[in-house]
Amino acid sequence: MPVGIFALLLILLTGCVHRIHVNPLPAGPAATTIPRSIQITVGPLALEGADHRPGITLLEWPHQDLSQAIVRYTRRRETFGSVFTNPADLTLHIATKLALADRRGRYHYHIRMQAEMREGNRLIKTYLAEQTAAGSLARWVTASDRDPIESALQLALDDVFSRIEADHPLYTDRIDIPVR
């Protein structure tokens, strides 16, 4: 069998790679704001397939897309006075894991997000959120992966940021007020 036909047959049998681009949006601005600047840092994305092995077959979700999505979400939520990717008053480091599971013939996308809030080198608080979104019966097109991933990511971000906002005294009581 010629190599070209073998490659074509392999692509047809396995499908194509789904390159994920997400844009999770908050439902609206934060009810409670923290008048401080925040630096968002995002650790490497961990992927776990349906067989509990590293990676998810035919899925590519670049770290840069995840980072940009989290920064966009943070800016639109308006929890903080300003949002940066360079040093600021506070640093929020986010580690994310996406696990794909096949349950009763339907795919489920599980996001586990750990967010550490720091002021300088001092850890203030750690937040953990886990959210799952049901996907389709088959992963034929990119949207069959993208839509549930975006949904689970948005739910996890909503969870983390609502808890940060509830803890606003931890972040606002530390502001030094200039003496006059």
PDB file of C-alpha atoms in Angstrom:
ATOM      1  CA  MET A   1       0.000   0.000   0.000  1.00  0.00           C
ATOM      2  CA  PRO A   2       1.508   3.381  -0.944  1.00  0.00           C
ATOM      3  CA  VAL A   3       2.357   5.683   1.976  1.00  0.00           C
ATOM      4  CA  GLY A   4      -0.068   8.422   0.802  1.00  0.00           C
ATOM      5  CA  ILE A   5      -3.047   6.064   0.789  1.00  0.00           C
ATOM      6  CA  PHE A   6      -2.052   4.679   4.199  1.00  0.00           C
ATOM      7  CA  ALA A   7      -1.839   8.209   5.635  1.00  0.00           C
ATOM      8  CA  LEU A   8      -5.226   9.143   4.145  1.00  0.00           C
ATOM      9  CA  LEU A   9      -6.786   5.965   5.504  1.00  0.00           C
ATOM     10  CA  LEU A  10      -5.295   6.642   8.943  1.00  0.00           C
ATOM     11  CA  ILE A  11      -6.739  10.190   8.981  1.00  0.00           C
ATOM     12  CA  LEU A  12     -10.169   8.965   7.895  1.00  0.00           C
ATOM     13  CA  LEU A  13     -10.214   6.258  10.558  1.00  0.00           C
ATOM     14  CA  THR A  14      -8.995   8.420  13.414  1.00  0.00           C
ATOM     15  CA  GLY A  15     -10.578  11.776  12.551  1.00  0.00           C
ATOM     16  CA  CYS A  16      -8.875  15.127  12.760  1.00  0.00           C
ATOM     17  CA  VAL A  17      -7.264  16.995  15.636  1.00  0.00           C
ATOM     18  CA  HIS A  18      -9.634  19.348  17.434  1.00  0.00           C
ATOM     19  CA  ARG A  19      -7.763  22.603  18.098  1.00  0.00           C
ATOM     20  CA  ILE A  20      -9.636  24.195  20.960  1.00  0.00           C
ATOM     21  CA  HIS A  21     -10.241  27.927  21.363  1.00  0.00           C
ATOM     22  CA  VAL A  22     -12.458  28.945  24.279  1.00  0.00           C
ATOM     23  CA  ASN A  23     -13.978  32.221  25.379  1.00  0.00           C
ATOM     24  CA  PRO A  24     -15.653  31.758  28.788  1.00  0.00           C
ATOM     25  CA  LEU A  25     -17.546  34.864  29.842  1.00  0.00           C
ATOM     26  CA  PRO A  26     -18.880  35.791  33.271  1.00  0.00           C
ATOM     27  CA  ALA A  27     -22.635  36.331  33.522  1.00  0.00           C
ATOM     28  CA  GLY A  28     -21.943  39.915  34.547  1.00  0.00           C
ATOM     29  CA  PRO A  29     -19.560  42.076  36.555  1.00  0.00           C
ATOM     30  CA  ALA A  30     -18.679  41.115  40.099  1.00  0.00           C
ATOM     31  CA  ALA A  31     -21.038  42.175  42.876  1.00  0.00           C
ATOM     32  CA  THR A  32     -18.035  42.841  45.126  1.00  0.00           C
ATOM     33  CA  THR A  33     -14.868  44.440  43.828  1.00  0.00           C
ATOM     34  CA  ILE A  34     -11.331  44.439  45.171  1.00  0.00           C
ATOM     35  CA  PRO A  35      -9.578  47.755  44.440  1.00  0.00           C
ATOM     36  CA  ARG A  36      -6.177  46.180  43.813  1.00  0.00           C
ATOM     37  CA  SER A  37      -4.241  45.056  40.774  1.00  0.00           C
ATOM     38  CA  ILE A  38      -3.762  41.382  40.064  1.00  0.00           C
ATOM     39  CA  GLN A  39      -1.276  39.421  38.009  1.00  0.00           C
ATOM     40  CA  ILE A  40      -2.670  36.253  36.424  1.00  0.00           C
ATOM     41  CA  THR A  41      -0.229  33.390  35.865  1.00  0.00           C
ATOM     42  CA  VAL A  42      -1.362  30.090  34.373  1.00  0.00           C
ATOM     43  CA  GLY A  43       0.536  26.857  34.837  1.00  0.00           C
ATOM     44  CA  PRO A  44       0.799  24.119  32.230  1.00  0.00           C
ATOM     45  CA  LEU A  45      -2.464  22.454  31.263  1.00  0.00           C
ATOM     46  CA  ALA A  46      -2.746  18.795  32.253  1.00  0.00           C
ATOM     47  CA  LEU A  47      -4.857  16.569  29.999  1.00  0.00           C
ATOM     48  CA  GLU A  48      -6.142  13.151  30.994  1.00  0.00           C
ATOM     49  CA  GLY A  49      -7.897  10.898  28.513  1.00  0.00           C
ATOM     50  CA  ALA A  50     -10.891   8.651  28.957  1.00  0.00           C
ATOM     51  CA  ASP A  51      -8.558   5.742  29.753  1.00  0.00           C
ATOM     52  CA  HIS A  52      -6.904   7.698  32.641  1.00  0.00           C
ATOM     53  CA  ARG A  53      -3.713   8.121  30.663  1.00  0.00           C
ATOM     54  CA  PRO A  54      -1.938  11.380  29.889  1.00  0.00           C
ATOM     55  CA  GLY A  55      -3.371  13.244  26.916  1.00  0.00           C
ATOM     56  CA  ILE A  56      -6.692  13.197  25.114  1.00  0.00           C
ATOM     57  CA  THR A  57      -6.647  11.659  21.676  1.00  0.00           C
ATOM     58  CA  LEU A  58      -7.137  14.150  18.837  1.00  0.00           C
ATOM     59  CA  LEU A  59      -7.438  17.187  21.145  1.00  0.00           C
ATOM     60  CA  GLU A  60      -5.073  20.145  21.114  1.00  0.00           C
ATOM     61  CA  TRP A  61      -5.712  22.950  23.607  1.00  0.00           C
ATOM     62  CA  PRO A  62      -2.752  25.341  23.587  1.00  0.00           C
ATOM     63  CA  HIS A  63      -1.570  26.771  26.892  1.00  0.00           C
ATOM     64  CA  GLN A  64      -1.667  30.255  25.348  1.00  0.00           C
ATOM     65  CA  ASP A  65      -5.387  29.909  24.574  1.00  0.00           C
ATOM     66  CA  LEU A  66      -6.166  28.827  28.153  1.00  0.00           C
ATOM     67  CA  SER A  67      -4.086  31.709  29.553  1.00  0.00           C
ATOM     68  CA  GLN A  68      -5.732  34.301  27.322  1.00  0.00           C
ATOM     69  CA  ALA A  69      -9.200  32.929  28.147  1.00  0.00           C
ATOM     70  CA  ILE A  70      -8.570  33.236  31.901  1.00  0.00           C
ATOM     71  CA  VAL A  71      -7.172  36.779  31.584  1.00  0.00           C
ATOM     72  CA  ARG A  72     -10.148  37.847  29.392  1.00  0.00           C
ATOM     73  CA  TYR A  73     -12.603  36.328  31.862  1.00  0.00           C
ATOM     74  CA  THR A  74     -10.895  38.111  34.795  1.00  0.00           C
ATOM     75  CA  ARG A  75     -10.980  41.477  33.039  1.00  0.00           C
ATOM     76  CA  ARG A  76     -14.645  41.141  32.084  1.00  0.00           C
ATOM     77  CA  ARG A  77     -15.676  40.016  35.548  1.00  0.00           C
ATOM     78  CA  GLU A  78     -14.120  43.215  36.992  1.00  0.00           C
ATOM     79  CA  THR A  79     -13.389  41.704  40.402  1.00  0.00           C
ATOM     80  CA  PHE A  80     -10.073  43.566  40.562  1.00  0.00           C
ATOM     81  CA  GLY A  81      -9.157  47.182  39.842  1.00  0.00           C
ATOM     82  CA  SER A  82      -6.809  46.085  37.057  1.00  0.00           C
ATOM     83  CA  VAL A  83      -5.610  42.797  35.570  1.00  0.00           C
ATOM     84  CA  PHE A  84      -2.084  42.175  34.290  1.00  0.00           C
ATOM     85  CA  THR A  85       0.143  39.356  33.137  1.00  0.00           C
ATOM     86  CA  ASN A  86       3.147  41.132  34.697  1.00  0.00           C
ATOM     87  CA  PRO A  87       3.765  41.895  38.418  1.00  0.00           C
ATOM     88  CA  ALA A  88       0.945  43.539  40.383  1.00  0.00           C
ATOM     89  CA  ASP A  89      -0.275  43.937  43.994  1.00  0.00           C
ATOM     90  CA  LEU A  90      -1.582  40.361  44.106  1.00  0.00           C
ATOM     91  CA  THR A  91      -0.774  37.266  42.051  1.00  0.00           C
ATOM     92  CA  LEU A  92      -3.305  34.600  41.162  1.00  0.00           C
ATOM     93  CA  HIS A  93      -1.616  31.442  39.909  1.00  0.00           C
ATOM     94  CA  ILE A  94      -3.986  28.965  38.272  1.00  0.00           C
ATOM     95  CA  ALA A  95      -3.293  25.296  37.590  1.00  0.00           C
ATOM     96  CA  THR A  96      -5.825  23.505  35.387  1.00  0.00           C
ATOM     97  CA  LYS A  97      -6.478  19.873  34.579  1.00  0.00           C
ATOM     98  CA  LEU A  98      -8.934  18.669  31.944  1.00  0.00           C
ATOM     99  CA  ALA A  99     -10.071  15.055  32.179  1.00  0.00           C
ATOM    100  CA  LEU A 100     -12.231  13.344  29.583  1.00  0.00           C
ATOM    101  CA  ALA A 101     -14.432  10.449  30.688  1.00  0.00           C
ATOM    102  CA  ASP A 102     -16.850   8.253  28.791  1.00  0.00           C
ATOM    103  CA  ARG A 103     -19.918   7.582  30.949  1.00  0.00           C
ATOM    104  CA  ARG A 104     -22.769   5.523  29.555  1.00  0.00           C
ATOM    105  CA  GLY A 105     -21.806   6.372  25.999  1.00  0.00           C
ATOM    106  CA  ARG A 106     -21.606  10.152  26.524  1.00  0.00           C
ATOM    107  CA  TYR A 107     -18.392  12.110  26.964  1.00  0.00           C
ATOM    108  CA  HIS A 108     -17.947  14.228  30.087  1.00  0.00           C
ATOM    109  CA  TYR A 109     -15.357  16.988  30.416  1.00  0.00           C
ATOM    110  CA  HIS A 110     -14.099  17.597  33.949  1.00  0.00           C
ATOM    111  CA  ILE A 111     -12.103  20.735  34.817  1.00  0.00           C
ATOM    112  CA  ARG A 112     -10.135  20.785  38.058  1.00  0.00           C
ATOM    113  CA  MET A 113      -8.791  24.247  38.829  1.00  0.00           C
ATOM    114  CA  GLN A 114      -6.505  25.171  41.693  1.00  0.00           C
ATOM    115  CA  ALA A 115      -5.949  28.886  42.222  1.00  0.00           C
ATOM    116  CA  GLU A 116      -3.394  30.275  44.665  1.00  0.00           C
ATOM    117  CA  MET A 117      -3.659  33.906  45.712  1.00  0.00           C
ATOM    118  CA  ARG A 118      -0.386  35.467  46.790  1.00  0.00           C
ATOM    119  CA  GLU A 119       0.830  38.830  47.957  1.00  0.00           C
ATOM    120  CA  GLY A 120       4.523  38.882  47.153  1.00  0.00           C
ATOM    121  CA  ASN A 121       5.901  35.509  48.266  1.00  0.00           C
ATOM    122  CA  ARG A 122       3.209  35.019  50.912  1.00  0.00           C
ATOM    123  CA  LEU A 123       0.377  32.602  50.155  1.00  0.00           C
ATOM    124  CA  ILE A 124      -2.930  34.138  51.243  1.00  0.00           C
ATOM    125  CA  LYS A 125      -5.409  31.456  50.204  1.00  0.00           C
ATOM    126  CA  THR A 126      -5.898  28.500  47.871  1.00  0.00           C
ATOM    127  CA  TYR A 127      -9.135  27.867  45.997  1.00  0.00           C
ATOM    128  CA  LEU A 128     -10.135  24.580  44.396  1.00  0.00           C
ATOM    129  CA  ALA A 129     -12.960  24.215  41.897  1.00  0.00           C
ATOM    130  CA  GLU A 130     -14.115  21.132  40.037  1.00  0.00           C
ATOM    131  CA  GLN A 131     -16.781  21.329  37.367  1.00  0.00           C
ATOM    132  CA  THR A 132     -18.056  18.864  34.777  1.00  0.00           C
ATOM    133  CA  ALA A 133     -19.976  19.434  31.564  1.00  0.00           C
ATOM    134  CA  ALA A 134     -21.597  16.715  29.496  1.00  0.00           C
ATOM    135  CA  GLY A 135     -20.563  16.502  25.882  1.00  0.00           C
ATOM    136  CA  SER A 136     -21.880  14.618  22.910  1.00  0.00           C
ATOM    137  CA  LEU A 137     -22.081  10.914  22.142  1.00  0.00           C
ATOM    138  CA  ALA A 138     -19.262  11.262  19.596  1.00  0.00           C
ATOM    139  CA  ARG A 139     -16.330  13.639  19.171  1.00  0.00           C
ATOM    140  CA  TRP A 140     -16.714  14.177  15.433  1.00  0.00           C
ATOM    141  CA  VAL A 141     -16.237  17.930  15.156  1.00  0.00           C
ATOM    142  CA  THR A 142     -14.249  20.501  17.121  1.00  0.00           C
ATOM    143  CA  ALA A 143     -17.406  21.982  18.688  1.00  0.00           C
ATOM    144  CA  SER A 144     -18.172  18.614  20.298  1.00  0.00           C
ATOM    145  CA  ASP A 145     -15.040  19.141  22.420  1.00  0.00           C
ATOM    146  CA  ARG A 146     -14.905  22.952  22.585  1.00  0.00           C
ATOM    147  CA  ASP A 147     -18.434  23.677  23.846  1.00  0.00           C
ATOM    148  CA  PRO A 148     -18.376  21.427  26.945  1.00  0.00           C
ATOM    149  CA  ILE A 149     -14.763  22.422  27.726  1.00  0.00           C
ATOM    150  CA  GLU A 150     -15.726  26.107  27.589  1.00  0.00           C
ATOM    151  CA  SER A 151     -18.780  25.439  29.756  1.00  0.00           C
ATOM    152  CA  ALA A 152     -16.826  23.509  32.425  1.00  0.00           C
ATOM    153  CA  LEU A 153     -14.069  26.169  32.410  1.00  0.00           C
ATOM    154  CA  GLN A 154     -16.600  28.984  32.846  1.00  0.00           C
ATOM    155  CA  LEU A 155     -18.273  27.162  35.750  1.00  0.00           C
ATOM    156  CA  ALA A 156     -14.882  26.602  37.429  1.00  0.00           C
ATOM    157  CA  LEU A 157     -13.895  30.258  36.972  1.00  0.00           C
ATOM    158  CA  ASP A 158     -17.295  31.410  38.294  1.00  0.00           C
ATOM    159  CA  ASP A 159     -16.761  29.207  41.348  1.00  0.00           C
ATOM    160  CA  VAL A 160     -13.217  30.445  42.049  1.00  0.00           C
ATOM    161  CA  PHE A 161     -14.005  34.132  41.525  1.00  0.00           C
ATOM    162  CA  SER A 162     -17.211  34.075  43.582  1.00  0.00           C
ATOM    163  CA  ARG A 163     -15.195  32.648  46.487  1.00  0.00           C
ATOM    164  CA  ILE A 164     -12.441  35.252  46.012  1.00  0.00           C
ATOM    165  CA  GLU A 165     -15.109  37.975  46.069  1.00  0.00           C
ATOM    166  CA  ALA A 166     -16.627  36.483  49.236  1.00  0.00           C
ATOM    167  CA  ASP A 167     -13.140  36.683  50.787  1.00  0.00           C
ATOM    168  CA  HIS A 168     -12.683  40.340  49.801  1.00  0.00           C
ATOM    169  CA  PRO A 169     -11.729  41.397  53.384  1.00  0.00           C
ATOM    170  CA  LEU A 170      -8.600  39.231  53.014  1.00  0.00           C
ATOM    171  CA  TYR A 171      -7.536  41.423  50.116  1.00  0.00           C
ATOM    172  CA  THR A 172      -8.947  44.846  50.987  1.00  0.00           C
ATOM    173  CA  ASP A 173      -7.968  44.943  54.672  1.00  0.00           C
ATOM    174  CA  ARG A 174      -4.313  44.706  53.621  1.00  0.00           C
ATOM    175  CA  ILE A 175      -4.348  47.942  51.648  1.00  0.00           C
ATOM    176  CA  ASP A 176      -2.126  50.578  53.210  1.00  0.00           C
ATOM    177  CA  ILE A 177      -3.950  53.873  53.463  1.00  0.00           C
ATOM    178  CA  PRO A 178      -1.573  56.839  53.165  1.00  0.00           C
ATOM    179  CA  VAL A 179      -1.293  58.972  56.306  1.00  0.00           C
ATOM    180  CA  ARG A 180      -2.178  62.663  55.819  1.00  0.00           C
TER     181      ARG A 180
END
